[in-house]
Short mmCIF file of C-alpha atoms and ligand atoms in Angstrom, two decimals:
data_model
loop_
_atom_site.label_atom_id
_atom_site.label_comp_id
_atom_site.label_asym_id
_atom_site.label_seq_id
_atom_site.Cartn_x
_atom_site.Cartn_y
_atom_site.Cartn_z
CA MET A 1 70.96 36.33 2.68
CA ASP A 2 71.32 37.94 -0.75
CA ASN A 3 71.92 34.56 -2.37
CA GLN A 4 70.26 34.96 -5.78
CA ASN A 5 69.53 31.42 -6.26
CA GLU A 6 67.89 31.19 -2.85
CA MET A 7 65.82 34.24 -3.78
CA LYS A 8 64.74 32.50 -7.06
CA ILE A 9 63.63 29.29 -5.29
CA TYR A 10 61.32 31.40 -3.06
CA GLU A 11 59.88 33.21 -5.92
CA GLU A 12 59.30 29.61 -7.75
CA LEU A 13 57.71 28.55 -4.34
CA ALA A 14 55.44 31.36 -4.41
CA ASN A 15 54.44 30.80 -7.83
CA HIS A 16 53.64 27.21 -7.20
CA THR A 17 52.02 28.10 -3.83
CA LYS A 18 49.85 30.96 -5.47
CA THR A 19 51.07 33.10 -2.39
CA GLU A 20 53.51 36.02 -2.11
CA ILE A 21 56.78 35.57 -0.67
CA VAL A 22 58.76 38.41 0.40
CA ILE A 23 62.03 38.26 1.79
CA VAL A 24 63.45 41.55 3.09
CA ASN A 25 66.58 42.26 4.63
CA LYS A 26 67.61 44.14 7.90
CA ASP A 27 67.27 47.67 6.18
CA GLY A 28 63.87 47.02 4.68
CA THR A 29 65.11 46.48 1.16
CA VAL A 30 62.68 43.60 -0.70
CA LEU A 31 65.43 40.62 -1.91
CA THR A 32 62.60 38.89 -4.02
CA SER A 33 60.45 39.92 -6.96
CA SER A 34 56.61 39.51 -6.17
CA LYS A 35 53.38 40.87 -7.38
CA LEU A 36 53.33 43.23 -4.11
CA TYR A 37 56.82 44.06 -3.86
CA LYS A 38 59.32 44.62 -6.71
CA LYS A 39 63.02 43.42 -5.74
CA GLY A 40 65.03 46.57 -4.44
CA THR A 41 62.11 48.13 -3.31
CA ASN A 42 61.56 49.20 0.60
CA PHE A 43 59.27 46.96 2.60
CA ASP A 44 56.51 48.45 4.71
CA SER A 45 58.63 49.81 7.78
CA GLU A 46 55.85 49.23 10.01
CA LEU A 47 55.65 45.31 9.29
CA LEU A 48 59.21 45.32 9.51
CA SER A 49 59.63 46.86 13.03
CA GLU A 50 56.86 44.69 13.92
CA ILE A 51 58.51 41.27 12.97
CA GLN A 52 61.70 42.56 14.60
CA LYS A 53 59.71 43.14 18.00
CA LYS A 54 57.48 39.94 18.33
CA ASN A 55 59.48 37.98 15.96
CA LYS A 56 56.35 36.14 13.83
CA ILE A 57 53.13 37.88 12.98
CA HIS A 58 49.77 36.49 11.78
CA LYS A 59 47.56 38.76 10.41
CA THR A 60 45.09 40.42 7.72
CA TYR A 61 47.00 42.85 5.74
CA VAL A 62 45.22 45.10 3.12
CA ASP A 63 47.22 46.39 0.01
CA ALA A 64 46.90 50.25 -0.13
CA GLU A 65 47.07 50.26 -3.81
CA THR A 66 45.08 47.48 -5.02
CA LYS A 67 42.60 47.02 -1.56
CA GLU A 68 43.30 43.46 -1.96
CA TYR A 69 43.03 41.40 1.31
CA TYR A 70 45.99 38.95 2.29
CA PHE A 71 46.43 36.85 4.99
CA LEU A 72 50.06 37.47 6.24
CA SER A 73 52.31 35.41 7.98
CA GLY A 74 55.71 36.87 8.76
CA ARG A 75 58.80 35.51 10.43
CA SER A 76 61.99 37.40 11.62
CA ILE A 77 65.13 36.00 10.13
CA GLU A 78 68.17 35.66 12.53
CA LEU A 79 71.53 34.67 12.37
CA ASN A 80 73.78 34.20 15.36
CA GLU A 81 71.16 35.74 17.55
CA LYS A 82 71.21 39.00 15.15
CA LYS A 83 68.22 40.22 13.45
CA GLN A 84 68.79 39.98 9.82
CA GLY A 85 65.60 40.74 8.04
CA GLY A 86 62.14 38.89 7.76
CA ALA A 87 60.37 36.45 5.75
CA PHE A 88 56.59 37.16 4.81
CA VAL A 89 53.86 35.16 3.25
CA PHE A 90 50.98 36.94 1.80
CA ALA A 91 48.08 34.47 0.90
CA SER A 92 45.44 36.53 -1.13
CA LEU A 93 42.15 36.15 0.75
CA ASP A 94 40.22 36.94 -2.56
CA SER A 95 41.24 33.37 -3.64
CA ILE A 96 40.12 32.15 -0.28
CA HIS A 97 36.70 33.78 -0.52
CA ASP A 98 36.87 32.78 -4.46
CA SER A 99 36.94 29.10 -3.34
CA ILE A 100 34.49 29.50 -0.55
CA HIS A 101 32.18 31.36 -2.91
CA LYS A 102 32.86 28.33 -5.45
CA VAL A 103 32.24 25.76 -2.77
CA LYS A 104 29.26 27.75 -1.75
CA ASN A 105 27.88 27.68 -5.29
CA TYR A 106 28.52 23.74 -5.64
CA LEU A 107 26.89 23.40 -2.32
CA ILE A 108 23.58 25.21 -3.63
CA LEU A 109 23.88 23.43 -7.11
CA SER A 110 23.88 20.07 -5.47
CA ILE A 111 21.27 20.84 -3.02
CA VAL A 112 19.33 21.91 -6.12
CA VAL A 113 20.39 18.74 -7.97
CA ALA A 114 19.20 16.73 -4.88
CA LEU A 115 15.96 18.11 -4.43
CA LEU A 116 15.41 17.55 -8.27
CA LEU A 117 16.46 14.24 -8.12
CA ALA A 118 14.39 13.44 -4.83
CA ALA A 119 11.25 15.30 -6.71
CA GLY A 120 11.74 13.34 -9.84
CA PHE A 121 12.12 9.95 -7.31
CA THR A 122 9.34 10.57 -5.51
CA TYR A 123 7.09 11.25 -8.55
CA PHE A 124 8.65 7.89 -10.07
CA VAL A 125 7.91 5.89 -7.08
CA SER A 126 4.13 7.75 -6.50
CA ARG A 127 3.26 7.08 -10.09
CA LYS A 128 4.70 3.52 -9.75
CA LEU A 129 2.43 2.78 -6.86
CA SER A 130 -0.58 4.95 -7.98
CA LYS A 131 -0.94 3.65 -11.44
CA PRO A 132 -1.98 -0.10 -10.40
CA LEU A 133 -4.18 1.72 -7.93
CA ILE A 134 -5.77 4.00 -10.25
CA ASP A 135 -5.91 0.84 -12.79
CA MET A 136 -7.65 -1.20 -10.07
CA GLU A 137 -9.98 1.87 -9.29
CA ILE A 138 -11.15 1.80 -12.98
CA VAL A 139 -11.65 -1.92 -12.77
CA THR A 140 -13.90 -1.82 -9.77
CA ARG A 141 -15.78 0.90 -11.19
CA LYS A 142 -16.61 -1.31 -14.19
CA ILE A 143 -17.48 -4.24 -12.01
CA ALA A 144 -19.94 -2.17 -10.10
CA LYS A 145 -21.57 -1.31 -13.40
CA GLY A 146 -21.98 -4.78 -13.97
CA ASP A 147 -19.01 -5.46 -16.31
CA LEU A 148 -17.19 -8.52 -15.02
CA ASN A 149 -15.36 -9.01 -18.22
CA ILE A 150 -12.07 -7.80 -16.48
CA ASN A 151 -8.98 -9.12 -15.62
CA ILE A 152 -5.86 -7.15 -14.39
CA LYS A 153 -2.93 -8.08 -15.72
CA LYS A 154 0.91 -7.69 -14.72
CA LEU A 155 0.32 -8.99 -10.95
CA SER A 156 3.20 -7.83 -8.72
CA ASN A 157 4.26 -9.91 -6.34
CA ASP A 158 3.60 -7.54 -3.27
CA GLU A 159 0.31 -6.26 -1.41
CA ILE A 160 -0.79 -4.37 -4.45
CA GLY A 161 -0.63 -7.48 -6.68
CA SER A 162 -2.38 -9.33 -3.83
CA LEU A 163 -5.12 -6.93 -3.98
CA ALA A 164 -5.38 -6.83 -7.74
CA GLN A 165 -5.43 -10.70 -7.48
CA ALA A 166 -8.42 -10.14 -5.01
CA ILE A 167 -10.35 -7.98 -7.46
CA ASN A 168 -9.93 -10.62 -10.33
CA ASP A 169 -11.16 -13.14 -7.87
CA LEU A 170 -14.17 -11.13 -6.97
CA ALA A 171 -14.94 -10.68 -10.49
CA ILE A 172 -15.05 -14.22 -11.26
CA GLU A 173 -16.98 -15.05 -7.92
CA LEU A 174 -19.68 -12.25 -9.21
CA LYS A 175 -19.61 -13.82 -12.51
CA ASP A 176 -20.42 -17.52 -11.07
CA TYR A 177 -23.04 -16.12 -8.70
CA ARG A 178 -24.82 -14.35 -11.58
CA THR A 179 -24.75 -17.38 -13.92
CA ASN A 180 -25.80 -19.23 -11.03
CA ARG A 181 -28.76 -16.93 -10.16
CA SER A 182 -29.95 -16.96 -13.60
CA GLU A 183 -29.75 -20.60 -13.81
CA PHE A 184 -31.34 -20.99 -10.64
CA LEU A 185 -34.36 -18.63 -11.50
CA ALA A 186 -34.93 -20.59 -15.10
CA ASN A 187 -34.88 -23.67 -12.94
CA ILE A 188 -37.20 -22.36 -10.67
CA SER A 189 -39.61 -20.92 -13.18
CA HIS A 190 -39.46 -24.20 -14.96
CA GLU A 191 -40.43 -26.22 -11.67
CA LEU A 192 -43.10 -23.75 -10.76
CA ARG A 193 -44.29 -24.16 -14.34
CA THR A 194 -45.08 -27.80 -14.28
CA PRO A 195 -47.53 -27.91 -11.38
CA ILE A 196 -49.08 -24.69 -12.17
CA SER A 197 -49.79 -26.03 -15.75
CA TYR A 198 -51.37 -29.24 -14.44
CA LEU A 199 -53.57 -27.19 -12.02
CA SER A 200 -54.90 -24.80 -14.61
CA GLY A 201 -55.26 -27.79 -17.08
CA TYR A 202 -57.16 -30.43 -14.96
CA ALA A 203 -59.15 -27.36 -13.45
CA SER A 204 -60.16 -26.30 -16.87
CA VAL A 205 -60.97 -29.90 -17.88
CA LEU A 206 -63.30 -29.95 -14.65
CA ARG A 207 -64.88 -26.68 -15.28
CA LYS A 208 -65.80 -27.49 -18.89
CA LYS A 209 -66.97 -31.03 -17.72
CA LEU A 210 -64.51 -32.87 -19.99
CA TYR A 211 -64.96 -36.33 -17.80
CA ASP A 212 -66.97 -39.36 -18.34
CA SER A 213 -67.48 -40.79 -14.82
CA ASP A 214 -67.23 -39.64 -11.27
CA GLN A 215 -64.24 -41.70 -10.82
CA GLU A 216 -62.49 -39.86 -13.43
CA LYS A 217 -63.53 -36.29 -11.83
CA GLU A 218 -62.18 -37.81 -8.58
CA ASP A 219 -58.92 -38.79 -10.20
CA TYR A 220 -58.67 -34.86 -11.67
CA LEU A 221 -59.26 -33.60 -8.31
CA SER A 222 -56.47 -35.50 -6.62
CA ILE A 223 -54.15 -34.63 -9.11
CA ILE A 224 -54.98 -31.05 -8.43
CA GLU A 225 -54.59 -31.78 -4.65
CA ASN A 226 -51.48 -33.30 -5.02
CA GLU A 227 -50.05 -30.76 -7.50
CA ALA A 228 -51.11 -28.14 -5.04
CA SER A 229 -49.53 -29.80 -2.04
CA ARG A 230 -46.32 -30.34 -4.33
CA LEU A 231 -46.25 -26.81 -4.90
CA THR A 232 -46.40 -25.86 -1.47
CA LEU A 233 -43.42 -28.31 -0.61
CA LEU A 234 -41.31 -26.66 -3.34
CA ILE A 235 -42.23 -23.33 -2.36
CA ASN A 236 -41.36 -24.13 1.74
CA ASP A 237 -38.14 -26.00 0.09
CA LEU A 238 -37.05 -22.88 -1.75
CA PHE A 239 -37.70 -20.45 1.27
CA GLU A 240 -35.60 -22.80 3.62
CA LEU A 241 -32.65 -23.07 1.07
CA SER A 242 -32.56 -19.02 0.62
CA LYS A 243 -32.49 -18.96 4.36
CA MET A 244 -29.79 -21.32 4.71
CA GLU A 245 -27.83 -19.82 1.93
CA GLU A 246 -27.71 -16.25 3.42
CA ARG A 247 -26.90 -18.04 6.80
CA LYS A 248 -30.14 -16.47 8.21
CA ILE A 249 -31.16 -19.56 10.35
CA GLU A 250 -30.37 -19.69 14.01
CA LEU A 251 -29.14 -23.15 15.43
CA TYR A 252 -31.35 -24.11 18.76
CA LYS A 253 -28.81 -26.64 20.50
CA GLU A 254 -30.31 -28.93 22.67
CA TRP A 255 -29.58 -32.49 24.29
CA VAL A 256 -30.70 -34.87 21.73
CA ASP A 257 -30.85 -38.80 22.10
CA ILE A 258 -29.77 -39.58 18.88
CA GLU A 259 -31.21 -43.22 19.26
CA GLU A 260 -34.57 -41.68 19.88
CA LEU A 261 -34.51 -39.15 17.19
CA ILE A 262 -33.78 -41.63 14.44
CA GLU A 263 -36.38 -44.35 15.59
CA GLY A 264 -38.90 -41.14 15.29
CA VAL A 265 -37.86 -40.32 11.85
CA MET A 266 -37.98 -44.17 10.90
CA GLY A 267 -41.48 -44.22 12.06
CA LYS A 268 -42.46 -41.63 9.98
CA ALA A 269 -40.83 -43.02 6.85
CA LYS A 270 -42.05 -46.90 7.86
CA LEU A 271 -45.64 -46.02 6.56
CA ARG A 272 -43.97 -44.85 2.95
CA ALA A 273 -41.45 -47.85 2.94
CA ASP A 274 -44.17 -50.42 3.84
CA ILE A 275 -46.12 -49.52 0.70
CA GLY A 276 -43.02 -50.91 -1.69
CA ASN A 277 -41.21 -53.85 -0.42
CA VAL A 278 -38.53 -52.17 1.65
CA THR A 279 -37.64 -52.64 5.30
CA ILE A 280 -36.00 -50.08 7.20
CA LYS A 281 -33.11 -51.20 10.09
CA TYR A 282 -31.37 -49.12 12.43
CA GLU A 283 -28.06 -50.41 14.14
CA PRO A 284 -27.09 -47.97 17.15
CA GLN A 285 -23.85 -48.32 18.84
CA LYS A 286 -24.07 -49.59 22.08
CA ASN A 287 -24.51 -47.26 25.11
CA MET A 288 -25.24 -44.33 22.61
CA LYS A 289 -24.54 -40.99 24.68
CA MET A 290 -26.98 -37.76 24.61
CA ILE A 291 -25.52 -35.01 22.24
CA LEU A 292 -25.50 -31.25 22.30
CA SER A 293 -26.84 -30.16 18.67
CA ASP A 294 -30.15 -28.67 16.83
CA GLY A 295 -32.23 -31.67 16.73
CA MET A 296 -34.63 -30.07 14.72
CA ARG A 297 -32.24 -29.70 11.88
CA LEU A 298 -30.88 -33.08 12.54
CA GLU A 299 -34.06 -34.93 12.17
CA GLN A 300 -34.85 -32.69 8.78
CA ILE A 301 -31.42 -34.03 7.29
CA LEU A 302 -32.50 -37.38 8.34
CA ILE A 303 -36.02 -37.30 7.01
CA ASN A 304 -34.60 -36.06 3.45
CA LEU A 305 -32.05 -38.77 3.31
CA ILE A 306 -34.21 -41.50 4.37
CA GLU A 307 -37.01 -40.37 2.16
CA ASN A 308 -34.81 -40.58 -0.65
CA ALA A 309 -33.49 -43.95 0.06
CA ILE A 310 -37.00 -44.91 0.06
CA ARG A 311 -38.00 -42.92 -3.06
CA TYR A 312 -35.06 -44.60 -5.25
CA THR A 313 -35.13 -48.23 -3.40
CA ASP A 314 -37.71 -50.46 -5.09
CA TYR A 315 -36.95 -53.66 -2.83
CA GLY A 316 -34.42 -54.70 -0.13
CA GLU A 317 -33.43 -52.87 2.93
CA ILE A 318 -32.42 -49.50 4.22
CA LEU A 319 -29.58 -49.50 7.14
CA ILE A 320 -29.01 -46.86 9.43
CA LYS A 321 -26.19 -46.82 11.34
CA SER A 322 -24.98 -44.29 14.13
CA ARG A 323 -21.78 -43.98 15.95
CA VAL A 324 -19.73 -41.15 18.23
CA ILE A 325 -16.18 -41.25 17.70
CA LYS A 326 -14.45 -38.39 20.11
CA ASP A 327 -16.19 -35.16 19.28
CA LYS A 328 -18.09 -36.51 16.15
CA ILE A 329 -21.47 -38.35 15.22
CA ILE A 330 -21.26 -40.51 12.24
CA ILE A 331 -24.58 -41.54 10.79
CA SER A 332 -24.75 -43.50 7.65
CA ILE A 333 -27.87 -44.57 5.49
CA LYS A 334 -27.38 -47.25 3.12
CA ASP A 335 -29.92 -48.50 0.74
CA THR A 336 -30.16 -51.24 -1.73
CA GLY A 337 -31.73 -48.90 -4.34
CA ILE A 338 -31.08 -48.08 -8.13
CA GLY A 339 -28.07 -46.37 -7.56
CA ILE A 340 -26.51 -43.11 -9.01
CA PRO A 341 -24.02 -43.36 -11.67
CA SER A 342 -20.55 -42.10 -11.16
CA LYS A 343 -20.83 -39.38 -13.56
CA ASP A 344 -23.66 -37.95 -11.86
CA LEU A 345 -22.23 -38.19 -8.25
CA PRO A 346 -20.42 -34.75 -8.20
CA PHE A 347 -23.65 -32.82 -9.16
CA ILE A 348 -26.50 -34.63 -7.16
CA PHE A 349 -26.31 -31.90 -4.36
CA GLU A 350 -27.07 -29.02 -6.67
CA ARG A 351 -30.23 -27.62 -6.84
CA PHE A 352 -32.82 -29.32 -9.07
CA PHE A 353 -30.57 -31.87 -10.13
CA ARG A 354 -31.86 -35.28 -10.76
CA VAL A 355 -30.41 -38.30 -12.42
CA GLU A 356 -33.99 -39.44 -13.61
CA LYS A 357 -36.38 -36.41 -13.61
CA SER A 358 -39.46 -38.49 -14.18
CA ARG A 359 -38.73 -41.02 -11.27
CA SER A 360 -38.23 -37.87 -8.80
CA ARG A 361 -40.98 -36.05 -9.99
CA GLU A 362 -43.47 -39.37 -9.99
CA MET A 363 -42.36 -39.83 -6.21
CA GLY A 364 -42.98 -36.17 -5.13
CA GLY A 365 -39.32 -35.13 -5.37
CA THR A 366 -38.89 -31.38 -5.65
CA GLY A 367 -35.07 -31.66 -6.45
CA LEU A 368 -33.88 -29.51 -3.63
CA GLY A 369 -33.79 -32.57 -0.80
CA LEU A 370 -29.78 -32.96 -1.15
CA ALA A 371 -29.24 -29.40 -1.98
CA ILE A 372 -30.98 -28.38 1.76
CA VAL A 373 -29.17 -31.45 3.47
CA LYS A 374 -25.66 -29.98 2.34
CA GLU A 375 -26.68 -26.58 3.45
CA LEU A 376 -27.98 -27.97 7.13
CA VAL A 377 -24.84 -30.06 7.49
CA ASN A 378 -22.83 -26.88 6.42
CA VAL A 379 -24.63 -24.95 8.93
CA LEU A 380 -24.13 -27.82 11.66
CA GLY A 381 -20.19 -27.61 10.83
CA GLY A 382 -20.43 -30.95 9.38
CA ALA A 383 -19.38 -33.07 5.99
CA ILE A 384 -21.55 -35.14 3.71
CA GLU A 385 -20.21 -37.91 1.53
CA VAL A 386 -21.70 -40.20 -0.88
CA LYS A 387 -21.04 -43.52 -2.35
CA SER A 388 -22.79 -45.18 -4.86
CA GLU A 389 -23.24 -48.15 -7.30
CA VAL A 390 -25.78 -48.19 -9.91
CA GLY A 391 -27.96 -51.29 -9.48
CA ILE A 392 -26.27 -51.76 -5.84
CA GLY A 393 -27.45 -49.06 -3.54
CA THR A 394 -26.16 -45.81 -2.29
CA GLU A 395 -24.93 -44.73 0.84
CA PHE A 396 -24.67 -41.30 2.53
CA ILE A 397 -22.39 -40.71 5.33
CA ILE A 398 -22.79 -37.36 7.54
CA CYS A 399 -20.09 -36.48 9.94
CA LEU A 400 -21.07 -33.89 12.53
CA PRO A 401 -19.36 -32.24 15.37
CA ILE A 402 -21.03 -32.51 18.56
CA GLU A 403 -20.68 -31.74 22.45
CA THR A 404 -21.53 -34.71 24.52
P1 LIG B 1 -35.27 -35.08 -5.59
O1 LIG B 1 -36.43 -34.37 -4.71
O2 LIG B 1 -35.33 -35.22 -6.94
O3 LIG B 1 -35.32 -36.43 -4.77
P2 LIG B 1 -32.75 -34.61 -4.23
O4 LIG B 1 -32.19 -33.28 -4.30
O5 LIG B 1 -33.33 -35.22 -2.69
O6 LIG B 1 -33.84 -34.37 -5.19
O7 LIG B 1 -31.93 -35.65 -4.96
C1 LIG B 1 -31.19 -35.38 -6.11
C2 LIG B 1 -31.16 -36.54 -7.07
O8 LIG B 1 -30.26 -37.55 -6.73
C3 LIG B 1 -32.27 -37.49 -7.43
O9 LIG B 1 -33.18 -36.88 -7.99
C4 LIG B 1 -32.08 -38.93 -7.48
O10 LIG B 1 -31.84 -38.78 -8.85
C5 LIG B 1 -30.28 -38.61 -6.87
N1 LIG B 1 -30.63 -39.50 -5.27
C6 LIG B 1 -30.73 -39.07 -4.32
N2 LIG B 1 -30.58 -39.82 -3.17
C7 LIG B 1 -30.74 -40.92 -3.73
C8 LIG B 1 -30.52 -42.61 -3.58
N3 LIG B 1 -30.50 -42.78 -2.38
N4 LIG B 1 -30.43 -43.68 -4.44
C9 LIG B 1 -30.57 -43.34 -5.73
N5 LIG B 1 -30.41 -41.90 -6.03
C10 LIG B 1 -30.65 -40.92 -5.04
#
């Protein structure tokens, strides 16, 4: 029991485990040296008798001098069933408290750091998200004020990127619209100015009696009459076109006998065709069915196309064909007229575009006929196509959806 080396081992062990190990012999004399008990001193008699009774104890121990708290674990030492003393391990609760305190501090610190990181991350993400939105707001406000020279750069590949692209597209659209509108207004004023200058010029000639014969007077009066009706026609066409472009026209669907409709239009046009050397022919499909469509609009499309064919054909033939294929009706109007140069073909449906301005005017054209046709075909949900060769002729083909 009083083996010196063995006691040293306990002391070493105590040092390494940061505990106090106290070995006591059966008389209560301390055999190891520790902070709590010096070697050779007497051990707490109460604890010794308690261990001898219970064999082992686990409890909290308060050092009477230092008031330090320990967790005490003790065991009696027996040899040949005889109590020889006891071994006591005192683990300072202060160091445990210290550790708990440290852990608590670390925990608080890590919570604070985590909160700071989360706040920083949230700020970064929200800045990253809101910055492009703020940019877009600035740009849309510029657009609202009429500044259309904008372009949002750095487009990301997400919803924000596609929103920015939509704003860029909107600006381009508005720019196009603005250019179109000013071109259109310039065109209108030009188109109106010509007949008005004729009207005022010839009216003043008549008022000042600057004519030599009654025949000359009659000629001037008929010019005034013609220009006045051209003006009415132009205004009516413009009105129709703007209604169509704003999709303000309503469709009135009815059962239409397409053969009857085309023959009706031909009857009206023939009068004009007969003045020249042009014949109009119609080749309907056999057993042409009735179709459900807006007859008035269809008639207007055909009048414009047939009148154009007559206007731009000096001699030859205008051939009209119609056929129903599945749920579509295809009508073609082919003439043997002057044709349209291929460089002009992409523009002929534009308002006021004319290949030959003088011929169009001379023949009473407003320059809006094909623009109206194109809009009407659109309104009816169809498509129009043109094929032409200069000196050979022109063919317009319209394809419209129908219910039969
Ligand atoms: P316009 O009132 O001048 O006829 P449109 O819009 O009807 O106006 O036609 C635009 C232009 O397309 C015409 O000025 C003409 O140059 C050309 N065009 C239209 N139809 C024909 C055709 N059948 N043959 C040759 N040129 C045509």
